């Protein structure tokens, strides 16, 4: 989080895994035991409307901040500031995306190094940073059911009435609220919408769309109509796949025969704020082989 302190703005690393109801006395002890780490400090250069602080944020992306540094992944020994610079910073209503080139060095020869580690010399890497604004009001979390596999968020509750610290695990889920709370089945106030990457081969777009919308009957059983849908990305220069208001299904030019579905969730509640499904080009080969091995005895076409 960003926190103003006099003529400085601090970027703090927050830990939401320790928690207690703010109304309880123990919340003060939890706060004192969970002092946020200061990742960076910035002088207030000017003030905008309502005394909003203006800072020069460039160094956050083009210098080495150890918590964000690729040094250990690369096995590098040093960071070269003269060969590191910002490429771009893009602002959207709910997120900021930044890219920079960082150059690291390793003057000593390495007899053997692991996957992704550099040898002797220099390595320039492109770094991408994302900052996404959390909701002003956290969603009510839902406890996980261990019988079903979910992505989840962990939290230790020091305000529990038990005689010991209570560990909680909240499932990652979308915020779906009915437009008509009294109706057995209602459209949601904000449906789940996935935009299909313009780079997707045209022949597969209708099938991806159908694959997403085949989940609609499950949501109807839960009381939501038209809760999930897929749309082709708008042909509009103002629309960006980086905008955190939009969840996407992205087509990646890769020989990897797989796909994965990263998402950004609110660490306070588990609410999924945005998701980007990545489909690698060779997933087509994987699907073909799966279809043959699993249903060839049922479908003569296989």
CSV table of C-alpha atoms in Angstrom, one decimal, residues 43-240:
chain,number,residue,atom,x,y,z
A,43,UNK,CA,9.7,12.6,-1.5
A,44,UNK,CA,6.5,14.5,-2.1
A,45,UNK,CA,7.4,16.7,-5.1
A,46,UNK,CA,4.0,18.6,-5.4
A,47,UNK,CA,0.4,18.3,-4.4
A,48,UNK,CA,-2.7,17.9,-6.5
A,49,UNK,CA,-6.4,18.2,-5.7
A,50,UNK,CA,-7.3,17.6,-2.1
A,51,UNK,CA,-3.5,17.6,-1.2
A,52,UNK,CA,-3.0,14.4,-3.2
A,53,UNK,CA,0.8,13.8,-3.2
A,54,UNK,CA,2.7,13.7,-6.4
A,55,UNK,CA,5.9,11.7,-6.4
A,56,UNK,CA,8.7,10.7,-8.9
A,57,UNK,CA,8.1,7.0,-9.1
A,58,UNK,CA,10.6,6.1,-11.8
A,59,UNK,CA,13.2,4.6,-9.4
A,60,UNK,CA,10.7,2.0,-8.3
A,61,UNK,CA,11.0,0.3,-11.6
A,62,UNK,CA,14.5,1.0,-12.9
A,63,UNK,CA,16.6,0.5,-9.8
A,64,UNK,CA,17.1,-2.6,-7.7
A,65,UNK,CA,14.6,-3.1,-5.0
A,66,UNK,CA,15.5,-6.4,-3.5
A,67,UNK,CA,12.0,-7.7,-3.1
A,68,UNK,CA,11.3,-7.2,-6.8
A,69,UNK,CA,14.8,-8.0,-8.1
A,70,UNK,CA,15.5,-10.9,-10.6
A,71,UNK,CA,19.1,-11.1,-9.2
A,72,UNK,CA,18.5,-14.5,-7.4
A,73,UNK,CA,16.6,-16.1,-10.2
A,74,UNK,CA,19.4,-15.2,-12.6
A,75,UNK,CA,22.2,-16.1,-10.2
A,76,UNK,CA,23.7,-12.6,-10.7
A,77,UNK,CA,26.2,-10.9,-8.5
A,78,UNK,CA,25.6,-7.2,-9.3
A,79,UNK,CA,23.2,-4.6,-10.7
A,80,UNK,CA,24.2,-2.1,-13.3
A,81,UNK,CA,22.1,1.2,-12.9
A,82,UNK,CA,23.7,2.7,-16.0
A,83,UNK,CA,22.2,0.0,-18.2
A,84,UNK,CA,18.8,-0.1,-16.6
A,85,UNK,CA,15.9,2.2,-17.6
A,86,UNK,CA,12.1,2.4,-17.8
A,87,UNK,CA,10.5,1.3,-21.1
A,88,UNK,CA,6.9,2.6,-20.4
A,89,UNK,CA,4.3,3.2,-17.7
A,90,UNK,CA,0.6,2.8,-18.6
A,91,UNK,CA,-2.3,3.9,-16.4
A,92,UNK,CA,-5.8,2.5,-16.3
A,93,UNK,CA,-8.7,3.2,-14.0
A,94,UNK,CA,-7.9,0.4,-11.6
A,95,UNK,CA,-4.3,-0.6,-12.3
A,96,UNK,CA,-0.9,0.7,-13.4
A,97,UNK,CA,1.4,-1.4,-15.6
A,98,UNK,CA,5.1,-0.7,-16.0
A,99,UNK,CA,7.9,-2.2,-18.0
A,100,UNK,CA,11.6,-1.7,-17.5
A,101,UNK,CA,14.9,-3.2,-18.7
A,102,UNK,CA,17.3,-4.2,-15.9
A,103,UNK,CA,20.9,-5.2,-16.5
A,104,UNK,CA,22.6,-7.5,-14.1
A,105,UNK,CA,26.2,-8.9,-14.1
A,106,UNK,CA,28.2,-11.9,-13.0
A,107,UNK,CA,32.0,-11.3,-13.2
A,108,UNK,CA,32.9,-14.8,-11.9
A,109,UNK,CA,32.8,-17.9,-14.1
A,110,UNK,CA,30.3,-20.5,-12.9
A,111,UNK,CA,31.2,-24.2,-13.6
A,112,UNK,CA,27.5,-25.1,-13.6
A,113,UNK,CA,24.4,-23.2,-13.3
A,114,UNK,CA,20.7,-24.1,-13.0
A,115,UNK,CA,17.9,-23.5,-15.4
A,116,UNK,CA,17.4,-19.7,-16.1
A,117,UNK,CA,20.6,-18.7,-14.4
A,118,UNK,CA,23.2,-16.7,-16.2
A,119,UNK,CA,26.8,-17.6,-16.9
A,120,UNK,CA,29.7,-15.1,-16.8
A,121,UNK,CA,28.9,-11.7,-18.2
A,122,UNK,CA,25.8,-9.6,-18.4
A,123,UNK,CA,22.1,-10.2,-18.8
A,124,UNK,CA,19.4,-7.6,-19.6
A,125,UNK,CA,15.9,-8.7,-18.7
A,126,UNK,CA,12.5,-7.1,-19.3
A,127,UNK,CA,10.6,-6.7,-16.1
A,128,UNK,CA,6.8,-6.1,-15.9
A,129,UNK,CA,5.2,-4.7,-12.8
A,130,UNK,CA,1.4,-4.5,-12.1
A,131,UNK,CA,-0.3,-2.5,-9.4
A,132,UNK,CA,-4.0,-3.2,-9.0
A,133,UNK,CA,-6.3,-1.2,-6.7
A,134,UNK,CA,-8.2,-3.3,-4.1
A,135,UNK,CA,-12.0,-2.8,-3.6
A,136,UNK,CA,-12.8,-0.1,-1.0
A,137,UNK,CA,-15.1,-2.6,0.7
A,138,UNK,CA,-13.8,-6.2,0.9
A,139,UNK,CA,-16.2,-8.9,-0.1
A,140,UNK,CA,-17.5,-11.2,2.6
A,141,UNK,CA,-15.1,-14.2,2.5
A,142,UNK,CA,-16.2,-17.8,2.3
A,143,UNK,CA,-14.5,-20.7,4.1
A,144,UNK,CA,-13.1,-23.4,1.9
A,145,UNK,CA,-14.4,-26.9,1.7
A,146,UNK,CA,-11.4,-29.3,1.7
A,147,UNK,CA,-13.4,-31.9,-0.3
A,148,UNK,CA,-13.2,-29.6,-3.4
A,149,UNK,CA,-10.1,-28.2,-5.0
A,150,UNK,CA,-9.9,-24.4,-5.0
A,151,UNK,CA,-7.3,-21.7,-5.2
A,152,UNK,CA,-7.4,-20.1,-1.7
A,153,UNK,CA,-6.2,-17.4,0.7
A,154,UNK,CA,-4.9,-18.3,4.1
A,155,UNK,CA,-5.5,-16.2,7.3
A,156,UNK,CA,-4.7,-16.6,10.9
A,157,UNK,CA,-7.5,-15.2,13.1
A,158,UNK,CA,-6.3,-14.0,16.5
A,159,UNK,CA,-9.8,-12.9,17.4
A,160,UNK,CA,-11.3,-16.4,17.5
A,161,UNK,CA,-13.2,-17.4,20.6
A,162,UNK,CA,-11.3,-20.7,20.5
A,163,UNK,CA,-8.6,-21.4,23.1
A,164,UNK,CA,-6.0,-21.3,20.3
A,165,UNK,CA,-5.2,-19.4,17.2
A,166,UNK,CA,-7.6,-20.3,14.5
A,167,UNK,CA,-6.3,-20.8,10.9
A,168,UNK,CA,-8.8,-20.0,8.2
A,169,UNK,CA,-8.7,-20.7,4.5
A,170,UNK,CA,-10.9,-18.6,2.2
A,171,UNK,CA,-11.6,-19.8,-1.4
A,172,UNK,CA,-10.9,-17.6,-4.3
A,173,UNK,CA,-14.2,-16.7,-5.9
A,174,UNK,CA,-16.0,-14.1,-8.0
A,175,UNK,CA,-18.2,-11.5,-6.4
A,176,UNK,CA,-21.7,-12.3,-7.8
A,177,UNK,CA,-24.7,-10.3,-6.4
A,178,UNK,CA,-28.2,-10.7,-7.7
A,179,UNK,CA,-29.9,-7.7,-9.4
A,180,UNK,CA,-33.1,-9.0,-7.9
A,181,UNK,CA,-32.3,-10.6,-4.5
A,182,UNK,CA,-35.8,-11.8,-4.1
A,183,UNK,CA,-35.8,-13.9,-7.3
A,184,UNK,CA,-34.9,-17.6,-7.4
A,185,UNK,CA,-32.8,-16.9,-10.5
A,186,UNK,CA,-31.5,-13.4,-11.3
A,187,UNK,CA,-28.9,-11.9,-13.5
A,188,UNK,CA,-25.9,-10.7,-11.5
A,189,UNK,CA,-25.1,-7.0,-11.1
A,190,UNK,CA,-21.7,-7.7,-12.6
A,191,UNK,CA,-21.4,-10.8,-14.7
A,192,UNK,CA,-18.1,-12.7,-15.2
A,193,UNK,CA,-16.9,-11.7,-18.7
A,194,UNK,CA,-13.9,-13.2,-20.5
A,195,UNK,CA,-12.6,-11.3,-23.6
A,196,UNK,CA,-11.0,-13.5,-26.2
A,197,UNK,CA,-7.5,-12.3,-27.3
A,198,UNK,CA,-7.5,-10.8,-30.9
A,199,UNK,CA,-4.4,-13.0,-31.6
A,200,UNK,CA,-6.5,-16.2,-31.2
A,201,UNK,CA,-6.7,-18.1,-34.5
A,202,UNK,CA,-10.2,-17.3,-35.9
A,203,UNK,CA,-11.2,-21.0,-36.3
A,204,UNK,CA,-11.0,-21.6,-32.6
A,205,UNK,CA,-12.8,-18.5,-31.3
A,206,UNK,CA,-16.4,-20.0,-31.5
A,207,UNK,CA,-15.2,-23.1,-29.6
A,208,UNK,CA,-13.5,-21.1,-26.9
A,209,UNK,CA,-16.7,-19.0,-26.5
A,210,UNK,CA,-18.8,-22.1,-26.2
A,211,UNK,CA,-16.4,-23.7,-23.7
A,212,UNK,CA,-16.8,-20.7,-21.4
A,213,UNK,CA,-20.6,-20.4,-21.7
A,214,UNK,CA,-21.1,-24.2,-21.1
A,215,UNK,CA,-20.7,-23.2,-17.4
A,216,UNK,CA,-23.9,-21.2,-17.5
A,217,UNK,CA,-26.2,-24.1,-16.4
A,218,UNK,CA,-24.0,-24.6,-13.2
A,219,UNK,CA,-24.5,-20.9,-12.3
A,220,UNK,CA,-28.2,-21.1,-13.0
A,221,UNK,CA,-28.4,-24.0,-10.4
A,222,UNK,CA,-26.7,-21.5,-8.0
A,223,UNK,CA,-29.4,-18.8,-8.8
A,224,UNK,CA,-27.7,-16.7,-11.5
A,225,UNK,CA,-28.7,-16.3,-15.1
A,226,UNK,CA,-26.2,-15.1,-17.7
A,227,UNK,CA,-23.6,-15.1,-15.0
A,228,UNK,CA,-20.6,-16.0,-17.3
A,229,UNK,CA,-20.0,-15.2,-20.9
A,230,UNK,CA,-17.2,-14.8,-23.5
A,231,UNK,CA,-16.9,-11.9,-25.9
A,232,UNK,CA,-14.4,-11.1,-28.6
A,233,UNK,CA,-12.1,-8.3,-27.7
A,234,UNK,CA,-13.4,-4.9,-29.0
A,235,UNK,CA,-11.6,-3.6,-32.0
A,236,UNK,CA,-11.0,-0.3,-30.2
A,237,UNK,CA,-7.7,1.5,-29.7
A,238,UNK,CA,-8.8,2.4,-26.2
A,239,UNK,CA,-9.3,-1.2,-25.1
A,240,UNK,CA,-6.3,-2.9,-23.7
